[in-house]
Coordinates of C-alpha atoms and ligand atoms in Angstrom, one line a residue:
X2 CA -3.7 -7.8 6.8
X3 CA -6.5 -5.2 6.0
X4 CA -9.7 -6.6 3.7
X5 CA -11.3 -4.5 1.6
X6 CA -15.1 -3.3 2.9
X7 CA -16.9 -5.9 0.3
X8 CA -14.6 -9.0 1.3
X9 CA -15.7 -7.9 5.3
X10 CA -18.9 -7.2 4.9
X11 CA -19.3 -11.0 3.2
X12 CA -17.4 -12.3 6.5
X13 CA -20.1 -10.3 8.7
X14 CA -22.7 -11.6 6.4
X15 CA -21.9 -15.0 7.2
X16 CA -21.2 -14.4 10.9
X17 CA -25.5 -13.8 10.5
X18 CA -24.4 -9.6 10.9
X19 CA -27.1 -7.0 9.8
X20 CA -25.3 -6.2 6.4
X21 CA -27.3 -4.5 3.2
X22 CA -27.2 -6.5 0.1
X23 CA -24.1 -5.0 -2.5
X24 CA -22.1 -5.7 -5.6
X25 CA -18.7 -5.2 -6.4
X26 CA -18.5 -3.0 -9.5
X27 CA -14.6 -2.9 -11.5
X28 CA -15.8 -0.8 -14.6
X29 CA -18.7 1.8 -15.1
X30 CA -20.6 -0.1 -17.3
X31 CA -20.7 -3.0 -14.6
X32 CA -21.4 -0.2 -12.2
X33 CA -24.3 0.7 -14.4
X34 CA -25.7 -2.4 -13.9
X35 CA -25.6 -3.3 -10.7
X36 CA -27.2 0.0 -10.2
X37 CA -29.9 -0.5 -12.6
X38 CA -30.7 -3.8 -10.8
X39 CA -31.4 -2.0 -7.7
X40 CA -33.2 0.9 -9.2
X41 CA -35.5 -1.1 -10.7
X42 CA -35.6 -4.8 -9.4
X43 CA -37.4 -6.4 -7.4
X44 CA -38.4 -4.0 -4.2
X45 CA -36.5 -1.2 -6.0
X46 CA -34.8 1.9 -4.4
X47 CA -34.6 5.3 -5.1
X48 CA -30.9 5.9 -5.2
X49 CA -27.6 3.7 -4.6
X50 CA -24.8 4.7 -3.2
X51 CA -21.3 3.9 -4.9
X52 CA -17.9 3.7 -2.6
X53 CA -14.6 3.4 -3.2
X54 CA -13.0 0.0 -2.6
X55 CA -9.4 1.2 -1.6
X56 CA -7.3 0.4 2.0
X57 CA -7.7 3.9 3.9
X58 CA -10.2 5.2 5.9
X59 CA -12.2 8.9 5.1
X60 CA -13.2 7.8 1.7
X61 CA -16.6 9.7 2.4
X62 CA -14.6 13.1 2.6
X63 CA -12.1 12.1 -0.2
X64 CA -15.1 12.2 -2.2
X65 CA -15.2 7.9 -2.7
X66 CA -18.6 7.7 -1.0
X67 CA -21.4 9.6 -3.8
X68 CA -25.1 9.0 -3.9
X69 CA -27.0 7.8 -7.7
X70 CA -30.3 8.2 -8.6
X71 CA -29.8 7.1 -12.6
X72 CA -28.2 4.7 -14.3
X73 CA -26.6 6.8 -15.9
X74 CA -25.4 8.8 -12.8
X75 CA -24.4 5.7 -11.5
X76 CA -22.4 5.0 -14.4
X77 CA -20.8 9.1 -14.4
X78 CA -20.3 9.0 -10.7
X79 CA -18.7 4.7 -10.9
X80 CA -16.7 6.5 -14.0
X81 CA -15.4 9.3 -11.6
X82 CA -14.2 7.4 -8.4
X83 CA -12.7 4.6 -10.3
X84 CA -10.9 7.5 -11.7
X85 CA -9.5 8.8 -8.6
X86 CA -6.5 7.8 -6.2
X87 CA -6.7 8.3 -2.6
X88 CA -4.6 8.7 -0.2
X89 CA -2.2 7.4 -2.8
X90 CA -3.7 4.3 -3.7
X91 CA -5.7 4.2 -7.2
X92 CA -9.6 3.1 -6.9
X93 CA -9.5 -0.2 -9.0
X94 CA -13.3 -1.3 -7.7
X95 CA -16.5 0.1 -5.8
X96 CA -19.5 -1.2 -4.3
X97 CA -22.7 -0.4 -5.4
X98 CA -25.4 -0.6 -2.7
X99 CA -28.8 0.7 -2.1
X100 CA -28.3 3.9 -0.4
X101 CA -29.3 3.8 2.6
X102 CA -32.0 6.6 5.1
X103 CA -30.1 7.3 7.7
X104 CA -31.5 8.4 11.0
X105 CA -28.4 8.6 13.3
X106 CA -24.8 7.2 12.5
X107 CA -23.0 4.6 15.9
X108 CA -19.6 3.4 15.9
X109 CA -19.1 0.0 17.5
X110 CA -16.2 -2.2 17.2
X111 CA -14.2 -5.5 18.5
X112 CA -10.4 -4.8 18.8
X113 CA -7.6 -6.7 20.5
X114 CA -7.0 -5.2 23.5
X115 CA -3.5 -6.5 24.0
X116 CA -1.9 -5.4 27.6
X117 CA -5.7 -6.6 28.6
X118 CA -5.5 -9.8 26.6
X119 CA -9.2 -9.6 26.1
X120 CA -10.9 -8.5 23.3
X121 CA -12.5 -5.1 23.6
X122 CA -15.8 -3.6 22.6
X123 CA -15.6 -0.2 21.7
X124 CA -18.8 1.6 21.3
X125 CA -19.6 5.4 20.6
X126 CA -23.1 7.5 19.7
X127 CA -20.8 9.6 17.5
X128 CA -20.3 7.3 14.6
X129 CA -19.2 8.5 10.9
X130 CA -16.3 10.3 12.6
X131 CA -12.6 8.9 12.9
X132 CA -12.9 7.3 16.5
X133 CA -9.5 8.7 17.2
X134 CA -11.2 12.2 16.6
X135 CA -13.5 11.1 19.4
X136 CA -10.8 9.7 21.9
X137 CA -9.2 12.9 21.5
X138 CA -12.3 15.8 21.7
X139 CA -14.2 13.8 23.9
X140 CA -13.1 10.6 25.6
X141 CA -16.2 10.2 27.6
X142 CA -18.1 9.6 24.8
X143 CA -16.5 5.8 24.2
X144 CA -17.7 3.1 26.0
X145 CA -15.6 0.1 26.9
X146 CA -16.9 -3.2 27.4
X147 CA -13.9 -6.3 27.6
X148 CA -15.3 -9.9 26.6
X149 CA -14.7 -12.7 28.5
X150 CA -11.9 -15.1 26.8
X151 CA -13.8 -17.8 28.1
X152 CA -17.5 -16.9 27.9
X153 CA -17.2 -14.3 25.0
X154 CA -19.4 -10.9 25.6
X155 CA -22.4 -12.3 27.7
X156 CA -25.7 -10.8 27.0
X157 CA -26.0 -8.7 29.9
X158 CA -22.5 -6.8 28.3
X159 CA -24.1 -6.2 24.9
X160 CA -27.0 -5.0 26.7
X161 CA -25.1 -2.6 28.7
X162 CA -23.1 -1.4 25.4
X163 CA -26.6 -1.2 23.1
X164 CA -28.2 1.5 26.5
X165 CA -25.2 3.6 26.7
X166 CA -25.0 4.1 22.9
X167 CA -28.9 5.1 23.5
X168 CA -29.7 2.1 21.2
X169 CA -32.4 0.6 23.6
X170 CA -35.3 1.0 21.0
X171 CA -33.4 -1.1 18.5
X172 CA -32.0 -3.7 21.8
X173 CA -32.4 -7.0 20.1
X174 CA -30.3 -6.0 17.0
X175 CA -27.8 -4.3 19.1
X176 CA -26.9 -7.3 20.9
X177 CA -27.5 -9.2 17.7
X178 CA -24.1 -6.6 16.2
X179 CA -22.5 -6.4 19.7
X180 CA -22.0 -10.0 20.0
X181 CA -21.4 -10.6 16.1
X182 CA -18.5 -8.4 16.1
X183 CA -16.9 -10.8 19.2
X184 CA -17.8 -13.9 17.2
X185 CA -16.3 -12.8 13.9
X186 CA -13.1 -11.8 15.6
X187 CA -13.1 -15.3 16.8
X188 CA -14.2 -17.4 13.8
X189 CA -12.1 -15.3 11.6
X190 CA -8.9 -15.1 13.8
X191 CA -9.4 -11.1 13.5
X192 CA -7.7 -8.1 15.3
X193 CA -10.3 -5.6 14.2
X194 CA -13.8 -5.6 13.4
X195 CA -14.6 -2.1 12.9
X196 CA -18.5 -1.1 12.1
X197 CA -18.3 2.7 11.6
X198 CA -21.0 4.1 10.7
X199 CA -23.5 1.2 12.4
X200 CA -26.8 3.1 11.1
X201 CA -30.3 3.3 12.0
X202 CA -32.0 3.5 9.0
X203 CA -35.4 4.3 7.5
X204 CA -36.8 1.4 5.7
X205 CA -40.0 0.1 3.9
X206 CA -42.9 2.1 2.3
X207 CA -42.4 5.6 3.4
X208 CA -39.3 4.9 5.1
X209 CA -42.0 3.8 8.1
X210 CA -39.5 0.8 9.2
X211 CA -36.3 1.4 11.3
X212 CA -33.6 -1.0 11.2
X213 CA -30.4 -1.2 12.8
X214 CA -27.5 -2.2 10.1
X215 CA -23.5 -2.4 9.3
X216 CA -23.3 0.8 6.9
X217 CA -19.2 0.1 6.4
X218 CA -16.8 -2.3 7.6
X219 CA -13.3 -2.9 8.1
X220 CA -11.9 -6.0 9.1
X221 CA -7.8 -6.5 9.9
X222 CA -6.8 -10.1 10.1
X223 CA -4.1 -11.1 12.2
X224 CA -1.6 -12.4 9.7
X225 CA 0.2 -14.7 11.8
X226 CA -3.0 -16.5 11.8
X227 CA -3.5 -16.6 8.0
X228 CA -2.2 -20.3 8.2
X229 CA -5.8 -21.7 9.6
X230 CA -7.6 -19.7 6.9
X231 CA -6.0 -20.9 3.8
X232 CA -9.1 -19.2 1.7
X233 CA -8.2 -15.4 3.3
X234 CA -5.0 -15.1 1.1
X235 CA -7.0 -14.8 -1.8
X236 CA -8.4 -11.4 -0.2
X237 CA -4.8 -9.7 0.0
X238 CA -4.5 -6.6 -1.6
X239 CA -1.5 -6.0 -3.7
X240 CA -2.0 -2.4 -3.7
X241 CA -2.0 -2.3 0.3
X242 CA 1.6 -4.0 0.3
X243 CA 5.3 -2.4 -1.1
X244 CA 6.9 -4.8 -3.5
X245 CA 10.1 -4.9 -0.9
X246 CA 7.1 -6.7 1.5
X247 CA 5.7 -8.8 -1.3
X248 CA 9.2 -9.9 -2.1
X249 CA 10.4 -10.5 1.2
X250 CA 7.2 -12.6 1.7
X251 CA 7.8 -14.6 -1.3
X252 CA 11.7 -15.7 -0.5
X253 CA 10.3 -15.9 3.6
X254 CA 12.3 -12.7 5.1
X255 CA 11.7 -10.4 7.7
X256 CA 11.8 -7.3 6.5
X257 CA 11.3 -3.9 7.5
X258 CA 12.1 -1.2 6.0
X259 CA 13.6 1.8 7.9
X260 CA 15.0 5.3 7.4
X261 CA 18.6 5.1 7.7
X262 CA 21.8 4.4 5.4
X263 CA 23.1 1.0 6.3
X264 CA 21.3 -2.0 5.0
X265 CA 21.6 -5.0 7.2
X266 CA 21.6 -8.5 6.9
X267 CA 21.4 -10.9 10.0
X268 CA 19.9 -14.5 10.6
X269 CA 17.6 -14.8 13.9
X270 CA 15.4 -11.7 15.1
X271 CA 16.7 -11.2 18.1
X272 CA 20.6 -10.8 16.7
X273 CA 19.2 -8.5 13.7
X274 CA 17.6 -6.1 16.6
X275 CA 21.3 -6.0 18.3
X276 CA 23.3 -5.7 14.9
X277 CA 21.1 -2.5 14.8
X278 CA 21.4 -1.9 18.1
X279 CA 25.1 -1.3 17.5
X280 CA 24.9 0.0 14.3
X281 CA 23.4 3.2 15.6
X282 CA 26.0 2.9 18.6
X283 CA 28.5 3.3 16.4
X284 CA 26.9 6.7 14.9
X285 CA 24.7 4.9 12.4
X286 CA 21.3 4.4 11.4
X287 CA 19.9 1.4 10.0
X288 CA 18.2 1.0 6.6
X289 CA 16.1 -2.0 7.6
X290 CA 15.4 -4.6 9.5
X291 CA 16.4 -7.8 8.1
X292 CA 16.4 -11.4 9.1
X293 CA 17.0 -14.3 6.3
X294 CA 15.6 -16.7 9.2
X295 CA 17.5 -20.1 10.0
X296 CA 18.8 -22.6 7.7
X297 CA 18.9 -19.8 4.5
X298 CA 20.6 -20.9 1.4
X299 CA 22.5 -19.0 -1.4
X300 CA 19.6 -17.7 -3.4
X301 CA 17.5 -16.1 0.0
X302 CA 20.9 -14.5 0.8
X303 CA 21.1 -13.4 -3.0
X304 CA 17.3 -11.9 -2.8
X305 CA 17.5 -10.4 0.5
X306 CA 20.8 -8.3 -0.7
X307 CA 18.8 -7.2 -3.7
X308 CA 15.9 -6.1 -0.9
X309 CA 18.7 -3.8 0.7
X310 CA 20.0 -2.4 -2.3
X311 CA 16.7 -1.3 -3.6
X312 CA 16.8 1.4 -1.6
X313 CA 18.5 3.7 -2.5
X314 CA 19.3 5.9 0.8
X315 CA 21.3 2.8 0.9
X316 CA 25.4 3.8 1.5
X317 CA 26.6 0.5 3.2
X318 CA 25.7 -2.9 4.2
X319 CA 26.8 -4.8 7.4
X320 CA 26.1 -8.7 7.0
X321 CA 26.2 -10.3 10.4
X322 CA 25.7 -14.2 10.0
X323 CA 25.9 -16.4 13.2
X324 CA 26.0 -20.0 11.8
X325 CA 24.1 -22.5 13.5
X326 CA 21.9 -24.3 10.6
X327 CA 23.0 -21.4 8.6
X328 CA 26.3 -22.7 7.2
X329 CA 28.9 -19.8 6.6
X330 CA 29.9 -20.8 3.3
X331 CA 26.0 -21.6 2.1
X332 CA 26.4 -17.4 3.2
X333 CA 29.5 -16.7 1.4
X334 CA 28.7 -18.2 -1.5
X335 CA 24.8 -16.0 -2.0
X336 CA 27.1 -12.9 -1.3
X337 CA 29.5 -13.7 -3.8
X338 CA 26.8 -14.6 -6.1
X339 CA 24.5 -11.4 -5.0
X340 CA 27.6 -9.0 -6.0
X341 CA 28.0 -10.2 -9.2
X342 CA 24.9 -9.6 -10.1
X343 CA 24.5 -5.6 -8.1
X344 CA 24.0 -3.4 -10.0
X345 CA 25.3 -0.4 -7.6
X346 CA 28.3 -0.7 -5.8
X347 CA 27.9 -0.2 -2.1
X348 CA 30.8 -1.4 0.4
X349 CA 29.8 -4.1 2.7
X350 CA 31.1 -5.3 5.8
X351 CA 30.7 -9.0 6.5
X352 CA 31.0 -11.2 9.8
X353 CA 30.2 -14.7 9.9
X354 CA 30.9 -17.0 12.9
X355 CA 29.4 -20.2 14.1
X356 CA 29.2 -23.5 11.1
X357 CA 31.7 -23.1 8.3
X358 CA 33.3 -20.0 9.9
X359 CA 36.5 -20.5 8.4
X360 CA 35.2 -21.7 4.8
X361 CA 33.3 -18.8 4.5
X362 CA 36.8 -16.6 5.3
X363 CA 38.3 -18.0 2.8
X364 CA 35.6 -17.6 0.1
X365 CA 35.3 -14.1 1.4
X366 CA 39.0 -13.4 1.2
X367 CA 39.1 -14.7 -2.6
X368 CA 36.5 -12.8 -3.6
X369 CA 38.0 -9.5 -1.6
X370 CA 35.1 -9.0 0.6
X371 CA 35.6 -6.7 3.8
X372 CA 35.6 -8.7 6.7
X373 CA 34.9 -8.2 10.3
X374 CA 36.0 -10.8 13.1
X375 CA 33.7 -9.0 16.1
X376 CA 30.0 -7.3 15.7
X377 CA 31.2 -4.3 16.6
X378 CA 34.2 -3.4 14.4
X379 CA 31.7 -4.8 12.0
X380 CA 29.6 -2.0 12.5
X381 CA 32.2 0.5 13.1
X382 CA 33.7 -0.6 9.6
X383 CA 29.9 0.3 8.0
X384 CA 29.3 2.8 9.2
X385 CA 32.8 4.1 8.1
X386 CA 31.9 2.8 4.9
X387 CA 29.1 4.7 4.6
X388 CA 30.4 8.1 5.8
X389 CA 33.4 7.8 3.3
X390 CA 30.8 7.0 0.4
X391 CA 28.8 10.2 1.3
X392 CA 31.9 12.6 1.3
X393 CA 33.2 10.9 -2.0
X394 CA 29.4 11.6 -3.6
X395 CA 29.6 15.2 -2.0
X396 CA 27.1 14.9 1.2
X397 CA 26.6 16.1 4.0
X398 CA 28.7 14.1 6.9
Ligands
LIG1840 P1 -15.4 6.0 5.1 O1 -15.5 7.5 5.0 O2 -14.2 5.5 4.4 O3 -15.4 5.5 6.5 O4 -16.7 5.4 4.4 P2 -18.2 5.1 5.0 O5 -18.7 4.0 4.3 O6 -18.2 5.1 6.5 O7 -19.0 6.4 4.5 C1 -18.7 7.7 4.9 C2 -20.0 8.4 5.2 O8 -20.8 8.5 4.0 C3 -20.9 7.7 6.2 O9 -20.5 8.1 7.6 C4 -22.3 8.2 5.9 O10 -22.5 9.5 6.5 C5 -22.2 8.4 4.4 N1 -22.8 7.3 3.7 C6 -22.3 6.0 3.5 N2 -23.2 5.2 2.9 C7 -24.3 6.0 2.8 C8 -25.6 5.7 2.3 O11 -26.0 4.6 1.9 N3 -26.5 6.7 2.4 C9 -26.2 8.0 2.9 N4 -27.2 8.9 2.9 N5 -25.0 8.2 3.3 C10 -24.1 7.3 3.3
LIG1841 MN1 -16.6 4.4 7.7

């Protein structure tokens, strides 16, 4: 789960990170003020900077990142990039932060290095650039540092990341960020903690002062681990997330949409991957990846259906139930229930084996449901399905 820069920046703040003060601004006029407050508050700047709050990186060359000197420039330029969509996804809030003097722009970050199973410290002297922009030009130019899963990054590692970045007049804060980063991973259960630009900055009365400090901030949270942070769902962003996912989170479904033509429905993971496995043996392509999980009832089979058919590259649906806790006719009986209520006719092909087997036939066989008694006539039967729908609608075969 991504975190908008605001709600990251308050985790680095509390992890004791180098982060300058901000507000979160949803309208101009409370853009106005918060800019006014800085402008001529207590130790007062000369000019904020306002940034769009939206889930996609390269909002300084979308034109989401614009410097104020007024209020009321605050207020035209708030006015503007709430006003604008990027990368797709309208601007709904900005934060409103002194602007900062910067001297030279780093790029340091924790990520989970997975095949490593450690988590990696990725530093570079080129910061404000897209770090994959610097893995590709110039690879040399990152420096890796692993932490220890026991020990953490030791001093001596943030060290050795703050003198290759050529941050060794500004040491003490380096390690200070270095080992922060590491920490808030931990505390936060994080897979990324992304400080791009980290910024030396000119501070104090003629800008005599330089400071080290966390200019943006991205933060991913590892959302199988959302359960230990109950407080962190309250920073989901509806905008980052399709309805299909927000639904399919709501009713406790895997889902995943694909780009193919037949929907599937399965219960258990590792049969859903082999359903479309042999779905695109048998010439197809699956729509999705679907698994209603153990133990589903009528109305989770009913809502998942209504998942599938929402797309509508949609031409067929295979349903392939292996009862365990599942019953069959628990199955039946959401499928019955789901078609009555479709909207679109598309055939669908159903298996079900395992608990209640034979109670789901018959339910299936009153209700004139296609039925398959193996997997894979069950997905040659879809994909037929599907072929015959497209030359009836006048498609391509
Ligand atoms: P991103 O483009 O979405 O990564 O947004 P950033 O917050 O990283 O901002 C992009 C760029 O805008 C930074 O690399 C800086 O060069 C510039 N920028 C951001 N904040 C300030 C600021 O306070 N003052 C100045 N002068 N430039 C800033
Ligand atoms: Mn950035």
């Amino acid at each position: 789960m991504k975190i908008q820069e605001a709600d990251a920046k308050k985790l680095l703040l509390a992890q004791g990170l180098p982060v300058p003060a901000y507000e979160v601004a949803r309208s101009p006029a409370e853009a106005r003020a918060a800019a006014s407050r800085l402008l001529h508050g207590h130790g007062s700047v000369g000019q904020v900077v306002i940034k769009a709050q939206v889930l996609v990186g390269g909002r300084g060359k979308a034109g989401g990142v614009k410097l104020a000197a007024s209020d009321d420039e605050a207020e035209h330029v708030a006015d503007a990039i709430l006003g604008m969509t990027i990368k797709g996804i309208p601007v709904r809030k900005v934060l409103v932060a002194p602007a900062a003097d910067i001297v030279k722009e780093y790029y340091l970050a924790a990520v989970l290095d997975r095949a490593a199973r450690r988590i990696l410290l990725m530093g570079s002297a080129e910061g404000g650039v897209e770090i994959e922009q610097v893995a590709q030009s110039n690879p040399e130019a990152i420096v890796r540092i692993h932490a220890d899963p026991l020990l953490g990054l030791r001093d001596w590692q943030a060290r050795e990341m703050a003198f290759r970045l050529g941050l060794g007049a500004h040491l003490k804060a380096a390690v200070g960020v270095a080992k922060g980063l590491v920490k808030t991973m931990l505390a936060y259960d994080a897979d990324l903690v992304e400080i791009n630009p980290l910024a030396v900055v000119r501070e104090g009365p003629g800008g005599a002062e330089e400071r080290l400090v966390c200019l943006d901030a991205k933060i991913t949270l590892d959302d199988s681990a959302l359960f230990r942070h109950p407080d962190h769902e309250a920073l989901r962003d509806p905008d980052d997330e399709a309805p299909a996912d927000v639904e399919a989170r709501r009713h406790d479904i895997s889902f995943i949409h694909l780009d193919g033509t037949i929907g599937c429905m399965v219960n258990g993971a590792g049969l859903a991957m082999t359903t479309m496995d042999l779905v695109k043996r048998a010439g197809g392509e699956p729509a999705n990846f679907l698994d209603i999980g153990g133990g589903a009832k009528a109305d989770r089979v009913a809502a998942a259906m209504k998942l599938i058919l929402d797309e509508p590259k949609v031409e067929a649906i295979l349903v392939n139930i292996f009862g365990g806790i599942t019953r069959g006719d628990e199955v039946a009986h959401g499928l019955i229930e789901a078609r009555s209520r479709q909207k679109r006719d598309v055939p669908m092909v159903v298996r079900i084996v395992g608990t209640n087997a034979e109670e789901a036939a018959r339910l299936l066989e009153e209700a004139h449901f296609e039925t398959a008694a193996s997997l894979d006539e069950a997905a040659a039967k879809a994909v037929a399905a599907a072929r015959a729908a497209r030359a009836a609608t006048g498609g391509a075969a």
